[in-house]
Short mmCIF file of C-alpha atoms and ligand atoms in Angstrom, two decimals:
data_model
loop_
_atom_site.label_atom_id
_atom_site.label_comp_id
_atom_site.label_asym_id
_atom_site.label_seq_id
_atom_site.Cartn_x
_atom_site.Cartn_y
_atom_site.Cartn_z
CA MET E 8 135.03 96.48 90.32
CA LYS E 9 133.02 93.53 90.18
CA ILE E 10 130.40 92.06 92.14
CA THR E 11 131.78 88.87 93.60
CA GLY E 12 128.52 87.40 95.87
CA VAL E 13 125.85 88.07 98.56
CA ARG E 14 125.13 88.00 101.77
CA THR E 15 121.79 87.93 103.73
CA ARG E 16 121.21 87.79 107.43
CA ILE E 17 117.55 87.23 109.72
CA TYR E 18 117.12 89.29 112.24
CA GLU E 19 114.80 89.15 114.28
CA THR E 20 113.10 92.63 117.23
CA GLN E 21 111.06 93.54 119.29
CA MET E 22 109.52 97.16 118.60
CA ASN E 23 109.34 100.46 120.68
CA ARG E 24 105.36 99.95 120.32
CA TRP E 25 102.63 98.48 118.53
CA LEU E 26 101.82 98.99 115.27
CA GLY E 27 98.81 98.72 112.98
CA ASP E 28 95.44 99.63 110.59
CA ALA E 29 92.29 98.93 109.67
CA ASN E 30 92.98 95.63 108.22
CA ASN E 31 94.62 94.77 111.64
CA PRO E 32 93.19 97.21 114.68
CA GLY E 33 95.34 94.66 117.00
CA GLY E 34 98.53 95.03 115.06
CA TRP E 35 101.95 93.70 115.10
CA ASN E 36 105.66 94.76 117.55
CA ARG E 37 107.70 92.32 115.86
CA LEU E 38 110.21 93.67 113.09
CA ILE E 39 111.89 90.58 110.91
CA ALA E 40 114.40 92.00 109.11
CA VAL E 41 117.09 90.54 106.39
CA ILE E 42 120.51 92.60 105.76
CA VAL E 43 121.16 92.20 102.06
CA ASN E 44 125.25 92.64 101.66
CA ILE E 45 126.39 92.96 97.44
CA ASP E 46 130.10 92.14 97.60
CA THR E 47 132.65 93.44 95.29
CA ASP E 48 136.55 92.42 94.19
CA GLU E 49 137.34 95.97 96.25
CA GLY E 50 136.02 95.41 99.15
CA ILE E 51 133.62 97.36 99.34
CA SER E 52 130.20 95.90 100.65
CA GLY E 53 126.83 97.60 99.44
CA MET E 54 123.99 97.30 101.99
CA SER E 55 120.06 96.98 101.67
CA LEU E 56 117.63 96.10 103.85
CA GLY E 57 115.04 93.30 102.25
CA SER E 58 112.25 90.39 103.51
CA VAL E 59 113.09 86.60 104.19
CA SER E 60 110.24 85.28 101.55
CA ALA E 61 112.90 87.53 98.36
CA ILE E 62 116.01 85.69 100.11
CA ASN E 63 116.25 82.46 97.84
CA HIS E 64 115.80 85.18 94.42
CA ILE E 65 118.29 87.86 95.92
CA HIS E 66 120.91 84.99 96.09
CA GLY E 67 119.66 83.60 92.55
CA ILE E 68 119.66 86.74 90.82
CA VAL E 69 123.17 88.46 92.32
CA ASN E 70 124.79 84.61 91.53
CA GLY E 71 122.82 84.08 88.13
CA LEU E 72 122.88 87.05 86.59
CA LEU E 73 124.65 89.90 88.61
CA ALA E 74 128.43 88.10 89.77
CA GLY E 75 131.39 89.72 87.69
CA GLN E 76 129.64 92.56 87.04
CA ASP E 77 130.22 96.48 87.48
CA PRO E 78 128.03 97.13 90.48
CA ARG E 79 128.31 100.88 89.67
CA GLY E 80 126.43 100.95 86.37
CA VAL E 81 122.88 100.55 88.43
CA ARG E 82 120.58 101.27 85.80
CA GLY E 83 122.07 99.31 83.55
CA LEU E 84 121.85 96.04 86.14
CA TRP E 85 118.59 97.38 86.78
CA GLN E 86 117.34 96.21 83.63
CA LYS E 87 118.81 93.72 83.27
CA MET E 88 117.35 92.28 86.13
CA ASN E 89 114.20 92.52 85.09
CA ASP E 90 114.19 91.71 81.52
CA GLU E 91 115.04 88.43 83.01
CA ALA E 92 112.09 88.39 84.94
CA PHE E 93 109.62 89.48 82.23
CA LYS E 94 108.27 86.41 81.06
CA ALA E 95 107.29 85.04 84.99
CA GLY E 96 106.45 88.78 86.11
CA ASN E 97 108.50 91.84 87.95
CA ARG E 98 105.92 91.91 90.35
CA GLY E 99 105.52 90.22 94.60
CA ILE E 100 108.45 88.54 95.85
CA VAL E 101 110.87 88.87 92.65
CA GLY E 102 109.72 92.86 93.05
CA ASP E 103 110.85 92.31 96.52
CA ALA E 104 114.38 90.46 95.22
CA ILE E 105 114.96 92.86 92.74
CA SER E 106 114.22 95.85 94.58
CA ALA E 107 116.88 94.38 97.85
CA ILE E 108 119.21 94.62 95.42
CA ASP E 109 118.53 98.05 93.61
CA VAL E 110 118.89 99.72 96.93
CA ALA E 111 122.33 97.98 98.14
CA LEU E 112 123.62 98.92 94.50
CA TRP E 113 122.74 102.64 95.20
CA ASP E 114 124.71 101.96 98.86
CA LEU E 115 127.56 101.05 96.71
CA LYS E 116 127.50 102.73 93.68
CA ALA E 117 127.79 106.03 96.70
CA LYS E 118 130.20 104.44 98.59
CA ALA E 119 132.46 104.01 95.70
CA ASN E 120 132.15 107.65 95.41
CA ASN E 121 132.68 107.96 98.51
CA GLU E 122 129.91 110.17 99.01
CA PRO E 123 126.35 109.92 100.67
CA LEU E 124 123.84 109.16 98.51
CA TRP E 125 122.19 112.31 98.25
CA LYS E 126 124.85 113.64 96.46
CA THR E 127 125.03 110.38 94.69
CA LEU E 128 121.60 111.32 93.33
CA GLY E 129 122.25 115.45 92.66
CA ALA E 130 120.55 116.41 95.50
CA SER E 131 121.80 119.90 96.16
CA GLU E 132 120.57 120.27 99.65
CA ARG E 133 120.24 117.14 102.64
CA ARG E 134 116.88 117.73 103.99
CA VAL E 135 113.51 116.29 103.46
CA ARG E 136 110.66 117.55 105.38
CA ALA E 137 109.39 115.20 107.87
CA TYR E 138 105.64 114.19 108.59
CA ALA E 139 104.57 111.48 111.67
CA SER E 140 102.92 108.12 111.44
CA GLY E 141 101.50 106.17 113.90
CA LEU E 142 99.88 103.65 112.29
CA ASP E 143 98.95 103.37 115.18
CA MET E 144 95.13 102.21 115.21
CA PRO E 145 96.12 99.50 118.20
CA LEU E 146 97.60 102.45 119.95
CA SER E 147 95.53 104.53 123.29
CA ASP E 148 93.71 107.82 122.96
CA ASP E 149 95.92 108.71 125.86
CA ASP E 150 99.30 106.81 124.02
CA LEU E 151 98.13 108.39 120.69
CA ARG E 152 98.54 111.71 122.08
CA THR E 153 101.69 110.80 123.10
CA PHE E 154 102.97 109.56 120.27
CA TYR E 155 102.42 112.88 118.44
CA GLU E 156 103.20 115.19 120.96
CA GLY E 157 106.48 113.65 120.80
CA MET E 158 106.72 114.11 117.18
CA ALA E 159 105.64 117.73 117.93
CA ALA E 160 108.56 118.19 119.77
CA LYS E 161 110.95 117.26 116.93
CA GLY E 162 109.06 120.17 114.55
CA ILE E 163 106.99 117.84 113.31
CA ALA E 164 103.50 119.23 112.52
CA ALA E 165 102.36 117.15 109.62
CA GLY E 166 99.99 113.62 111.23
CA LYS E 167 98.92 111.01 109.21
CA LEU E 168 96.06 108.92 111.34
CA LYS E 169 94.98 105.35 110.31
CA VAL E 170 91.60 104.98 109.86
CA GLY E 171 88.29 103.79 108.70
CA LEU E 172 86.66 101.55 111.23
CA ASN E 173 84.63 103.58 112.90
CA ARG E 174 83.60 107.64 112.13
CA GLU E 175 82.95 108.24 116.21
CA ASP E 176 86.74 106.88 116.61
CA ASP E 177 88.22 108.62 113.74
CA LEU E 178 87.25 112.42 113.96
CA ARG E 179 88.21 111.90 118.01
CA ARG E 180 91.11 110.66 117.70
CA LEU E 181 91.91 113.31 114.86
CA GLY E 182 91.08 116.02 117.30
CA ILE E 183 93.92 114.52 119.64
CA MET E 184 96.50 114.29 117.17
CA HIS E 185 95.85 117.77 115.73
CA ASP E 186 95.95 119.12 119.06
CA ALA E 187 98.83 117.32 119.76
CA LEU E 188 100.81 118.09 117.32
CA ALA E 189 99.64 121.65 117.25
CA THR E 190 102.21 122.10 120.77
CA SER E 191 104.60 122.32 117.99
CA GLY E 192 103.90 125.50 117.47
CA LYS E 193 103.20 125.64 113.79
CA GLN E 194 99.57 124.81 112.07
CA PRO E 195 99.06 121.00 112.31
CA GLN E 196 98.74 119.16 108.78
CA LEU E 197 96.66 116.50 108.96
CA MET E 198 95.93 112.76 106.77
CA ILE E 199 94.29 110.00 107.04
CA ASP E 200 94.88 106.71 105.59
CA SER E 201 92.29 103.30 105.90
CA ASN E 202 94.73 100.86 103.90
CA GLU E 203 91.93 100.10 101.21
CA TYR E 204 89.56 99.29 104.19
CA TRP E 205 86.27 101.04 102.49
CA SER E 206 84.82 100.45 98.72
CA PRO E 207 84.62 104.16 96.69
CA LYS E 208 81.42 105.29 97.76
CA GLN E 209 82.15 104.39 101.54
CA ALA E 210 85.15 106.17 101.33
CA ILE E 211 83.12 109.24 100.07
CA ALA E 212 80.97 109.25 102.84
CA HIS E 213 83.62 108.98 105.54
CA ILE E 214 86.02 111.52 104.09
CA ARG E 215 82.78 114.44 103.63
CA GLU E 216 82.28 114.10 107.61
CA ILE E 217 85.74 114.65 107.79
CA GLU E 218 85.86 117.22 105.58
CA ARG E 219 82.72 119.03 107.43
CA HIS E 220 85.87 119.35 110.58
CA TYR E 221 88.91 119.51 109.24
CA GLU E 222 90.82 120.13 106.15
CA LEU E 223 92.66 117.10 105.66
CA LEU E 224 95.94 117.14 103.34
CA TRP E 225 95.00 113.84 101.64
CA ALA E 226 93.36 110.06 102.61
CA GLU E 227 95.70 107.59 101.41
CA GLU E 228 94.89 104.42 99.94
CA PRO E 229 90.38 104.92 100.31
CA ALA E 230 89.92 102.39 97.67
CA ARG E 231 91.92 98.99 96.31
CA ARG E 232 95.63 100.36 94.48
CA TRP E 233 94.64 98.54 91.85
CA ASP E 234 90.92 100.54 91.46
CA TYR E 235 91.01 104.07 88.93
CA ARG E 236 88.07 104.27 88.50
CA GLY E 237 86.91 103.75 92.18
CA LEU E 238 90.05 105.86 93.07
CA ARG E 239 88.73 108.67 90.50
CA GLN E 240 85.07 108.49 91.85
CA VAL E 241 87.20 109.18 95.13
CA SER E 242 88.92 112.14 93.97
CA GLN E 243 86.37 114.05 92.37
CA ASN E 244 83.83 113.37 94.93
CA VAL E 245 85.74 114.96 97.93
CA THR E 246 87.90 118.01 98.17
CA THR E 247 90.67 116.07 99.80
CA ALA E 248 93.65 114.26 97.46
CA VAL E 249 93.56 110.88 96.72
CA ALA E 250 97.26 109.87 97.85
CA THR E 251 98.24 105.97 96.71
CA GLY E 252 100.73 103.70 95.31
CA GLU E 253 102.67 102.71 98.10
CA ASN E 254 101.59 99.51 97.21
CA LEU E 255 101.93 98.89 93.46
CA ASP E 256 104.84 97.23 92.52
CA GLU E 257 106.59 99.15 89.05
CA LEU E 258 106.88 101.94 86.78
CA GLN E 259 104.01 100.20 84.43
CA GLU E 260 101.51 99.53 87.53
CA PHE E 261 101.58 103.80 87.86
CA THR E 262 100.50 104.96 84.41
CA ASP E 263 97.35 103.87 84.89
CA LEU E 264 96.65 105.50 87.32
CA VAL E 265 97.97 108.64 86.60
CA ALA E 266 96.67 108.05 82.89
CA ASN E 267 92.92 107.69 84.67
CA GLU E 268 93.08 110.96 86.68
CA ALA E 269 93.07 108.33 89.49
CA VAL E 270 95.72 110.01 92.19
CA ASP E 271 96.17 113.32 93.36
CA MET E 272 99.31 112.08 95.18
CA ILE E 273 101.57 109.82 94.38
CA ASN E 274 102.99 107.06 97.86
CA VAL E 275 105.94 105.28 96.68
CA GLY E 276 108.25 103.64 98.47
CA ALA E 277 111.68 101.24 98.01
CA GLY E 278 109.46 98.41 97.36
CA SER E 279 108.20 99.45 93.60
CA GLY E 280 111.43 98.70 92.18
CA GLY E 281 114.31 100.19 94.22
CA ILE E 282 115.62 103.38 93.87
CA THR E 283 116.06 102.59 90.29
CA GLY E 284 111.88 102.44 90.52
CA MET E 285 111.19 105.24 92.77
CA LEU E 286 112.85 107.66 90.33
CA GLN E 287 111.21 106.72 87.25
CA ILE E 288 108.05 106.70 89.24
CA ALA E 289 108.81 110.20 91.07
CA ASP E 290 109.32 111.12 87.76
CA LEU E 291 105.79 109.83 85.94
CA ALA E 292 104.41 112.03 88.83
CA TYR E 293 106.95 115.25 87.91
CA ALA E 294 105.63 115.55 84.17
CA PHE E 295 101.98 115.49 85.27
CA ASP E 296 102.96 117.99 87.99
CA LEU E 297 101.41 115.60 90.98
CA PRO E 298 103.47 115.75 94.23
CA VAL E 299 104.96 112.51 95.49
CA THR E 300 105.28 111.38 98.84
CA LEU E 301 107.64 108.43 100.74
CA MET E 302 107.40 105.50 102.11
CA ASN E 303 108.38 105.11 105.78
CA CYS E 304 111.15 102.96 105.88
CA ALA E 305 114.01 101.57 108.78
CA ALA E 306 116.70 104.19 110.07
CA ASN E 307 114.96 106.82 107.18
CA TYR E 308 117.19 106.09 104.59
CA THR E 309 115.24 106.36 101.21
CA ALA E 310 115.39 110.34 102.59
CA HIS E 311 118.84 110.54 99.99
CA VAL E 312 116.03 110.29 97.08
CA ALA E 313 112.95 112.40 98.22
CA ALA E 314 116.14 115.22 98.59
CA VAL E 315 117.00 114.30 94.74
CA LEU E 316 112.64 114.92 94.00
CA PRO E 317 111.88 118.50 93.02
CA ASN E 318 107.85 117.10 93.69
CA HIS E 319 108.19 115.69 96.88
CA THR E 320 106.08 117.05 99.81
CA HIS E 321 106.90 115.18 103.53
CA MET E 322 108.21 111.50 104.19
CA GLU E 323 106.12 109.31 106.64
CA VAL E 324 108.57 108.91 109.42
CA LEU E 325 107.43 105.82 111.94
CA ASN E 326 109.87 106.06 114.78
CA ALA E 327 109.43 102.85 115.95
CA GLY E 328 112.97 101.47 117.21
CA ARG E 329 113.02 99.51 113.99
CA ALA E 330 116.34 101.12 113.60
CA TYR E 331 117.65 99.82 116.88
CA ALA E 332 121.23 98.00 116.53
CA MET E 333 121.90 100.18 113.37
CA LYS E 334 124.01 103.08 113.27
CA VAL E 335 122.06 105.68 111.24
CA ASP E 336 123.50 108.71 109.54
CA ASN E 337 120.78 110.87 109.48
CA HIS E 338 118.39 112.93 112.14
CA ILE E 339 115.02 114.89 112.62
CA GLU E 340 115.32 118.54 113.77
CA ASP E 341 112.80 121.11 113.02
CA GLY E 342 110.53 118.91 111.53
CA TRP E 343 113.19 118.28 108.75
CA ILE E 344 114.86 114.65 108.32
CA ILE E 345 119.04 115.60 108.00
CA LEU E 346 120.40 114.01 106.10
CA GLY E 347 124.72 112.99 107.35
CA ASP E 348 128.26 112.64 105.43
CA LYS E 349 128.83 109.24 105.44
CA PRO E 350 129.20 107.35 102.48
CA GLY E 351 126.09 105.14 100.97
CA LEU E 352 122.77 105.09 102.69
CA GLY E 353 124.61 106.50 105.76
CA ILE E 354 124.21 102.76 107.54
CA GLU E 355 125.77 101.16 109.82
CA TYR E 356 125.22 98.17 112.12
CA ASP E 357 126.56 97.58 116.21
CA GLU E 358 127.71 94.27 115.71
CA ALA E 359 127.41 94.01 118.97
CA LEU E 360 123.49 94.84 119.72
CA LEU E 361 122.85 92.67 116.56
CA ALA E 362 123.97 89.60 117.59
CA PRO E 363 121.00 88.23 120.11
CA LEU E 364 118.57 89.12 117.13
CA LEU E 365 120.32 87.27 114.51
CA VAL E 366 118.37 84.06 113.74
CA ASP E 367 118.22 81.24 111.11
CA GLN E 368 114.68 80.70 110.72
CA PRO E 369 112.15 83.34 112.45
CA SER E 370 109.30 82.95 113.95
CA PRO E 371 105.88 82.99 111.97
CA ALA E 372 105.37 86.99 109.86
CA PRO E 373 102.40 89.33 112.10
CA ARG E 374 99.66 88.77 109.78
CA SER E 375 98.84 91.37 107.24
CA GLY E 376 96.22 89.80 104.92
CA ARG E 377 92.76 91.94 104.89
CA ARG E 378 90.05 92.23 107.45
CA VAL E 379 87.09 90.89 107.35
CA GLY E 380 84.27 93.05 106.21
CA ALA E 381 86.71 95.15 103.83
CA ALA E 382 84.55 97.24 101.23
CA LEU E 383 81.19 95.98 102.08
CA TYR E 384 80.52 96.80 105.58
CA GLN E 385 82.61 97.92 108.85
CA VAL E 386 83.76 95.48 110.97
CA PRO E 387 84.55 97.97 114.32
CA ALA E 388 87.24 96.68 116.56
CA ASP E 389 86.72 93.74 119.58
CA PRO E 390 87.81 95.62 122.61
CA SER E 391 89.93 91.64 123.07
CA GLU E 392 91.46 92.66 119.65
CA LEU E 393 92.80 95.86 121.12
CA GLU E 394 94.64 93.96 124.40
CA HIS E 395 98.22 93.51 123.81
MG1 MG Q 417 99.79 104.09 104.34
#
């Protein structure tokens, strides 16, 4: 089997609600994504999702480096891509491109095996524990309750709240999330995520105050992603586990955190070197007896990877309508993501639903910069920011 080329299609759609965090409390509700298809001479095609900014690199890498290669040698091709990129660096947009290609190659390999990816990766179980994540800073208290009650109705009792701008709001909303998750009939498990908005000292003060009221399973990105001294300081001064890593690009950045005892719970997503990168990072965590939790993704496809990790706890589930136009072979049942038997990732597109969403040029990407005052002083959300 040989790789013959790559196709990319951009689509744009609206999600079923607003998503946001401490850096963007007003949030965004538009999804812009790229469907990547890597084709072969045997008619099997591997798919993944990528970002618009990485399109040129995706075409350049596949056509310049991978064309003619056997796609089933995924780990070898991953090494080839990273070796090729080593001088200029494999982070940022280049890393996004490598990640998207790697996911498509794993999809292709599993399809060539005519089995779901969780089996190709060696998982012995098809289920992965889920946690609910609202990316909920823009949601009103009522909408927050409705969202977590909806997730509790699917048997999910763990939830992660976006926090960071106002301690009073955070405590009140944690209570709302707690009570909504309790309607599952199970003991709620609470997490918070401040998305690097705090300095280490702010994080310690904020988390300690929350700990007076609630037990937290983890606090995510309580300081800058690369600040191992700050993250270690937080970890050593609160009871709650420090979770971080989902915005790092590659294994070597995780080794800095682990070697410096700056992380208690490793967050990882497909942007850190694709599925091959995720496996490497999860193995690093396993060697140090650290738990891993997978970041959200459209259609929850990385649950195939979670299923094979012995140290995985919960996977983040948004339920934000991002799987619209997809036919997805997994579902949530009694708090677990249950993976199906369709070959590969189990994602197909309903072309009739997709056609009206395809664009040549997407609208400008929603703003995702760091918020004014971050790590310096807290700037509460202005009510006008929250009006939609
Ligand atoms: Mg996060």
